[in-house]
Amino acid sequence: MSVPLEHDYIGLSEASSMERSSDKISSSSSSSTLSTEEEKNNVLNLKETELRLGLPGSESPERKAGFGVSLYGTDSIGPLKNFGSGAKRGFSDAINGSSDKWVFSANGGSEVDLGKGTVLFSPRGGNGGLEKNNTQQCNLPGVPPSKHVEKQTSPANEHASAPAAKAQVVGWPPIRSFRKNTMATNVSKNSDTVEGNSGSGCLYVKVSMDGAPYLRKVDLKNYYNYAELSSALEKMFSCFTLGQCTSGLPGREGLTESRLMDLLHGSEYVQTYEDKDGDWMLVGDVPW
Amino acid sequence: YLSNTSTLSTKMAKSFPEEVLEHVFSFITSDSDRNAVSLVCKSWYEIERWCRKRVFVGNCYAVSPRILTRRFPEVRSVEIKGKPHFADFNLVPEGWGGCVYPWISAMAGAYPWLEEIRLKRMVVSDEALELISTSFCNFKVLVLSSCEGFSTDGLASIAANCRELRVLDLRESEVDDLSGHWLSHFPDTWTSLVSLNIACLGSEVSFSALERLVARSPNLRTLRLNRAVSLEKLHNLLCRAPQLVEFGTGAYSSELRPDVFSNLAGAFSGCKQLKGLSGFWDVVPAYLPAIYLTCSGLTSLNLSYATIQSPDLVKLVSQCHNLQRLWVLDYIEDIGLDALAASCKHLQELRVFPSDPYVVDPNVSLTERGLVAVSEGCPKLQSVLYFCRQMSNAALVAIARNRPNLVCFRLCIIEPRAPDYLTLEPLDAGFGAIVEHCKELRRLSLSGLLTDRVFEYIGTRGRKLEMLSIAFAGESDLGLHHVLSGCESLRKLEIRDCPFGDKALLANAAKLETMRSLWMSSCSVSFGACKLLGQKLPRLNVEVIDERGSPDSRPESCPVEKLYIYRTVAGPRVDMPPFVWTIDEDAALRV
């Protein structure tokens, strides 16, 4: 492929006004020039608004001083859109030097310290040059951040109970709708359908009673009609209806086998586990 | 000297009749070779265009139907792509475009002998399908990949009218599923089916019609069912099609019954040519052994909808010694990938999808270690798509050193801007190693915390890179500048949520004419810069997608929401929806 020609579009008249305002910015903050070790300055033809990339860990004042600010103030380009959508902050937050972390942290995720030179932007508040441009900023606050955040309403999310599902960014992670929809119906199906255990010839079904602290599992193969099932379920959940759920109640009639386990251990607590649907299940219902 | 060569070429022209050249050209099938041939001289251009049978249009707006039909009058096979790739992730608003009807309409008149239509990310209406079914008497192949806009009524037209149809492949299209009766429209006399993929359909097709169809199709090689086909019915189909090479199950679950199991196992073992399996929705692990006998012959296994855990996956995969392609959910975990690396020495392509991508904490034990293990153990690995929640530079460097033959590397660390979890540094060095060692790399997708430096590596070392996807990365225009001023082979660049603005774009504007397309969304490119580009580069369409209303109503410095720039010989679009604006030569805003 041929090397692309280096047209100097910045030299055009429309562009030179951008340069003029960039001069203003440069003069008000310490020189906001940036360049790499390898790039020749004239490649970009940007004269005083050259880009320079400092090494990580370098604390060059020029870099910090309105690094992000001068770039975007310089060109009189308006404030950044929701940079890193989902982080619900507008440009004004960045400029006013609120958190210098540009980590996507709507969920309080990785609190990485980016201050060591790997910071994307370390805006300094009160940059005079920027203030001059305030009038040129377009009204981004008019764009509600929530517009760009997709609320995941599929069951896949509802089952992620313990770790909270964060507010989602549109199209991230990059998964096709077909797959997303399929996975969503997967989760809801699994909680409804019978789960067969391999090779054991039993049919375990989850049973839940409103208000009970945990769910139970019954093997339908153990029962021959609805009456049997009904009385078994009654026995299973009777402890809850009596109010107390402790196991230290020997001599109570209608104890199910599972309750025996707690008695055997002689503890006041029952063991439960959280299954993949996010439900708390009593340990012991499903054979080891 | 010059006069000598001109007499020589005249002699050659006379001694090489067109028919001979045409015959020679008929052995040249690759598009790029054909394009090269057409540039040799005018007569070769003419001969070539009259005998080109297959055309690929990578961007439906880069050329017009009329230009196509005017230049190539004898086309038999057409492939057209519509929406930009990021449309897969809902970044392209509904109604953006990519309608196929004008193409079908033009080709209906120009190509009565058209045999094959392959479309990707296009809007296909029932009218378009009906027009296809009635316009091309020899129509054989219809592939609709990630398309939308049609219903089962359109499929019914295809079924009813296309007497020569061999391939109907609806891969991952969005179909308005009105009823399953469309399948019954295939006439009983129709026996030429070779490939049927209806995996994306939601509702049940008439099973008896399907059964009869399979029974009367001796050439059937590929059959991909949809979820609605129950497991007990599979053996009916497999027994009638023992010659199948690729098979996709429906929901792979049923009550455990020994007779169902043995029927199924018997039917699978009867398919001696089986090389590829897919489907596996709702898997009941107890039924997996039914396919064990096919494992040693399998080269392709798509378990990416199978919600089965690592032990079952390992049992399955460790029997597939000839496996070349595996798509799987992250339930496989690192331990499963270790087993894969140990058992599948012919593996070429691995895709690991996330089972629960919207949860912050990992729900499975799948980390960078699994991918490193596969890169170590599978010497032929060349294509990777990997979703995970943590990555390190060390792992990426190891992968790069292990697998310099990588051609496609797409890594998605689920949390945007996640750093190296061991050192908390950006992942620049890791991805830098990938582009440095993998000299044949053609496709790369980045994720994690990345500064401008990674783009410097990519720009200078990614010499064969054709497609680059960037999200939540970079620090300044320098990053974009590195890419646009380097990457000699770059064709498609797609960027979202990066701090790239006008400078790099304007400084490298000419580069855009060497590429198919550039997509930028949630970046910082101003409307003013777009106008400039549109004005100065007439062979580009510079399109602004902005749902906030006309860009003229805001200052020129205001960044646009989304930007799609592509080269074209067809001029500006004429079918733009209200939220797409293009700049014409007068820098006037055109809707």
Coordinates of C-alpha atoms in Angstrom, one line a residue, chain B residues 228-513:
Chain B
A228 CA -37.6 -26.0 19.1
V229 CA -36.7 -29.4 17.7
S230 CA -36.7 -31.7 20.7
L231 CA -34.1 -34.3 21.4
E232 CA -36.3 -37.3 21.0
K233 CA -36.9 -36.4 17.4
L234 CA -33.2 -36.1 16.4
H235 CA -32.7 -39.8 15.7
N236 CA -35.5 -39.7 13.1
L237 CA -33.7 -37.1 11.1
L238 CA -30.2 -38.5 11.6
C239 CA -31.2 -42.0 10.5
R240 CA -32.6 -40.5 7.3
A241 CA -29.4 -38.5 6.6
P242 CA -26.4 -40.6 7.5
Q243 CA -24.4 -38.7 5.0
L244 CA -24.5 -35.5 7.0
V245 CA -21.2 -33.7 7.5
E246 CA -22.5 -30.8 9.7
F247 CA -25.3 -31.2 12.2
G248 CA -26.8 -28.7 14.6
T249 CA -29.1 -30.1 17.3
G250 CA -32.1 -28.4 18.9
A251 CA -32.6 -28.3 22.6
Y252 CA -30.4 -31.1 23.8
S253 CA -32.6 -32.1 26.8
S254 CA -35.1 -34.6 27.6
E255 CA -36.3 -36.8 30.4
L256 CA -33.8 -39.6 30.9
R257 CA -34.9 -42.6 29.1
P258 CA -32.7 -45.4 28.0
D259 CA -34.6 -46.0 24.7
V260 CA -34.2 -42.4 23.7
F261 CA -30.6 -42.5 24.6
S262 CA -29.8 -45.6 22.7
N263 CA -31.8 -44.4 19.6
L264 CA -29.8 -41.2 19.6
A265 CA -26.5 -42.8 20.1
G266 CA -27.2 -45.3 17.4
A267 CA -28.3 -42.5 15.0
F268 CA -25.2 -40.5 15.7
S269 CA -22.8 -43.4 15.2
G270 CA -24.5 -44.1 11.9
C271 CA -23.3 -40.7 10.6
K272 CA -19.8 -41.7 9.6
Q273 CA -19.0 -38.5 7.8
L274 CA -19.9 -36.1 10.6
K275 CA -17.3 -33.4 11.0
G276 CA -19.2 -30.6 12.7
L277 CA -21.7 -30.4 15.6
S278 CA -23.5 -27.4 16.9
G279 CA -26.7 -26.4 18.7
F280 CA -26.8 -27.9 22.2
W281 CA -29.2 -25.5 23.8
D282 CA -30.3 -26.6 27.3
V283 CA -28.0 -29.5 27.6
V284 CA -28.7 -32.4 29.9
P285 CA -25.3 -33.8 30.5
A286 CA -26.5 -37.4 30.7
Y287 CA -27.2 -37.2 26.9
L288 CA -23.8 -36.1 25.9
P289 CA -22.3 -39.6 25.7
A290 CA -24.6 -40.2 22.8
I291 CA -22.2 -38.2 20.6
Y292 CA -19.0 -39.8 22.0
L293 CA -18.6 -42.1 19.0
T294 CA -18.6 -39.1 16.6
C295 CA -15.9 -37.3 18.6
S296 CA -12.8 -38.7 16.9
G297 CA -14.0 -37.5 13.5
L298 CA -15.1 -34.0 14.6
T299 CA -13.2 -31.0 13.4
S300 CA -15.7 -28.4 14.5
L301 CA -17.6 -28.2 17.7
N302 CA -19.9 -25.3 18.7
L303 CA -20.9 -25.6 22.3
S304 CA -21.3 -21.9 22.8
Y305 CA -24.9 -22.2 23.9
A306 CA -24.3 -25.3 26.1
T307 CA -24.6 -24.4 29.7
I308 CA -22.7 -27.5 30.9
Q309 CA -19.9 -27.4 33.4
S310 CA -16.3 -28.0 33.1
P311 CA -16.1 -31.8 33.9
D312 CA -18.6 -32.6 31.2
L313 CA -16.9 -30.4 28.8
V314 CA -13.6 -31.9 29.5
K315 CA -15.0 -35.5 29.0
L316 CA -16.3 -34.4 25.7
V317 CA -13.4 -32.4 24.4
S318 CA -10.7 -34.8 25.4
Q319 CA -12.1 -37.3 22.9
C320 CA -12.0 -34.9 20.0
H321 CA -8.4 -35.4 18.9
N322 CA -9.0 -33.9 15.5
L323 CA -10.8 -30.8 16.6
Q324 CA -9.8 -27.7 14.6
R325 CA -12.5 -25.3 15.8
L326 CA -14.0 -25.0 19.3
W327 CA -16.6 -22.4 20.4
V328 CA -17.5 -22.8 24.0
L329 CA -18.7 -20.9 27.1
D330 CA -16.4 -19.9 29.9
Y331 CA -17.8 -22.8 31.9
I332 CA -14.9 -24.7 30.4
E333 CA -12.7 -22.8 32.9
D334 CA -8.9 -22.9 33.0
I335 CA -8.9 -26.5 33.9
G336 CA -10.9 -27.4 30.8
L337 CA -8.6 -25.4 28.6
D338 CA -5.7 -27.3 30.0
A339 CA -7.4 -30.5 28.9
L340 CA -8.1 -28.9 25.5
A341 CA -4.5 -28.0 25.1
A342 CA -3.5 -31.6 26.0
S343 CA -5.9 -33.3 23.7
C344 CA -6.5 -31.2 20.7
K345 CA -3.3 -30.7 18.9
H346 CA -4.9 -29.6 15.7
L347 CA -6.9 -26.8 17.1
Q348 CA -6.9 -23.7 14.9
E349 CA -9.7 -21.6 16.3
L350 CA -10.9 -21.1 19.8
R351 CA -13.7 -18.9 20.9
V352 CA -14.7 -18.6 24.6
F353 CA -17.8 -16.7 25.3
P354 CA -18.9 -15.3 28.7
S355 CA -21.7 -17.1 30.5
D356 CA -22.6 -14.1 32.6
P357 CA -21.1 -11.0 31.2
Y358 CA -23.1 -8.5 33.2
V359 CA -21.9 -9.6 36.6
V360 CA -18.9 -7.9 38.1
D361 CA -17.3 -10.8 39.9
P362 CA -16.2 -13.9 38.0
N363 CA -18.8 -16.6 38.1
V364 CA -16.4 -19.2 36.8
S365 CA -12.7 -19.9 37.2
L366 CA -11.6 -18.8 33.7
T367 CA -8.6 -16.5 33.6
E368 CA -5.7 -15.7 31.4
R369 CA -4.1 -18.9 32.3
G370 CA -6.5 -21.0 30.2
L371 CA -5.6 -19.0 27.1
V372 CA -1.9 -19.3 27.8
A373 CA -2.2 -23.0 28.2
V374 CA -3.9 -23.3 24.8
S375 CA -1.3 -21.1 23.2
E376 CA 1.4 -23.4 24.6
G377 CA -0.3 -26.7 23.8
C378 CA -1.9 -26.1 20.4
P379 CA 0.7 -25.4 17.7
K380 CA -1.7 -24.6 15.0
L381 CA -3.8 -22.1 16.9
Q382 CA -4.3 -19.1 14.7
S383 CA -7.6 -17.5 15.6
V384 CA -8.7 -16.5 19.1
L385 CA -11.8 -14.8 20.6
Y386 CA -11.6 -14.7 24.3
F387 CA -13.8 -13.1 26.9
C388 CA -12.3 -13.0 30.4
R389 CA -12.1 -10.8 33.5
Q390 CA -8.4 -10.5 34.1
M391 CA -5.3 -10.3 32.0
S392 CA -1.6 -9.6 32.4
N393 CA 1.1 -8.3 30.2
A394 CA 3.1 -11.4 31.1
A395 CA 0.3 -13.7 29.8
L396 CA 0.0 -11.7 26.6
V397 CA 3.8 -11.8 26.0
A398 CA 3.7 -15.6 26.6
I399 CA 0.9 -16.1 24.2
A400 CA 2.7 -14.0 21.6
R401 CA 5.9 -15.9 22.0
N402 CA 4.1 -19.3 21.9
R403 CA 2.0 -18.5 18.9
P404 CA 3.6 -16.3 16.3
N405 CA 1.3 -17.8 13.8
L406 CA -1.7 -16.0 15.1
V407 CA -3.8 -14.4 12.4
C408 CA -6.8 -13.2 14.4
F409 CA -6.6 -12.2 18.1
R410 CA -9.6 -10.7 19.8
L411 CA -9.5 -10.3 23.5
C412 CA -12.3 -8.9 25.5
I413 CA -11.6 -8.1 29.1
I414 CA -15.0 -7.5 30.4
E415 CA -14.3 -4.5 32.5
P416 CA -13.4 -1.5 30.4
R417 CA -9.9 -0.1 31.0
A418 CA -9.0 -3.0 33.3
P419 CA -5.2 -2.9 33.9
D420 CA -2.7 -5.8 34.2
Y421 CA -4.1 -7.3 37.3
L422 CA -0.7 -8.2 38.6
T423 CA 1.2 -5.0 38.1
L424 CA -1.7 -2.6 37.6
E425 CA 0.0 -1.2 34.6
P426 CA -1.6 -0.7 31.2
L427 CA -1.5 -3.7 28.8
D428 CA 0.5 -1.8 26.2
A429 CA 3.5 -4.1 26.5
G430 CA 1.3 -7.2 26.2
F431 CA -0.5 -6.2 23.1
G432 CA 2.7 -4.8 21.8
A433 CA 4.2 -8.2 22.0
I434 CA 1.3 -9.7 20.1
V435 CA 1.8 -7.4 17.1
E436 CA 5.5 -7.8 17.3
H437 CA 5.7 -11.6 17.3
C438 CA 2.6 -12.4 15.3
K439 CA 3.7 -11.0 12.0
E440 CA 0.8 -12.4 10.1
L441 CA -1.8 -10.9 12.3
R442 CA -4.7 -9.6 10.2
R443 CA -7.4 -8.9 12.8
L444 CA -7.0 -7.5 16.3
S445 CA -9.4 -6.4 19.0
L446 CA -8.1 -4.6 22.0
S447 CA -9.4 -4.2 25.5
G448 CA -8.2 -3.3 29.0
L449 CA -6.2 -0.3 30.1
L450 CA -4.2 1.0 27.2
T451 CA -2.3 4.2 26.6
D452 CA -1.2 5.8 23.4
R453 CA 1.9 3.6 23.4
V454 CA 0.1 0.5 22.4
F455 CA -1.0 2.3 19.2
E456 CA 2.6 3.2 18.5
Y457 CA 3.4 -0.5 18.6
I458 CA 0.5 -1.4 16.4
G459 CA 1.2 1.3 13.9
T460 CA 4.8 0.3 13.4
R461 CA 4.5 -3.4 13.8
G462 CA 1.0 -4.3 12.6
R463 CA 2.0 -4.3 9.0
K464 CA -0.5 -6.9 7.9
L465 CA -3.2 -5.8 10.1
E466 CA -6.5 -5.4 8.2
M467 CA -9.0 -4.9 10.9
L468 CA -8.6 -3.2 14.2
S469 CA -11.2 -2.7 16.9
I470 CA -10.6 -0.3 19.8
A471 CA -12.7 0.5 22.8
F472 CA -12.1 2.6 25.9
A473 CA -8.4 3.0 25.1
G474 CA -5.8 5.6 24.4
E475 CA -5.1 9.0 25.9
S476 CA -4.9 11.4 23.0
D477 CA -5.0 12.0 19.3
L478 CA -1.5 10.6 19.2
G479 CA -2.9 7.1 19.6
L480 CA -5.1 7.5 16.5
H481 CA -2.3 9.1 14.6
H482 CA 0.0 6.2 15.2
V483 CA -2.6 3.8 13.7
L484 CA -3.6 6.0 10.8
S485 CA 0.0 6.8 9.9
G486 CA 1.1 3.2 10.2
C487 CA -0.7 0.0 9.6
E488 CA -0.1 -0.3 5.9
S489 CA -2.7 -2.9 5.3
L490 CA -5.5 -1.4 7.4
R491 CA -8.9 -1.7 5.8
K492 CA -11.4 -1.5 8.6
L493 CA -11.0 0.6 11.8
E494 CA -13.7 0.7 14.4
I495 CA -13.4 2.8 17.5
R496 CA -15.7 3.5 20.4
D497 CA -15.3 5.6 23.6
C498 CA -11.8 6.8 23.0
P499 CA -10.3 10.3 23.4
F500 CA -9.6 10.7 19.7
G501 CA -10.5 13.9 18.1
D502 CA -9.9 16.0 15.1
K503 CA -6.2 16.3 14.8
A504 CA -5.2 12.8 14.0
L505 CA -8.1 12.4 11.6
L506 CA -7.4 15.5 9.7
A507 CA -3.7 14.9 9.6
N508 CA -4.2 11.5 8.1
A509 CA -7.2 12.1 6.0
A510 CA -5.7 10.6 2.9
K511 CA -5.3 7.3 4.7
L512 CA -9.1 7.0 4.8
E513 CA -9.2 6.6 1.0

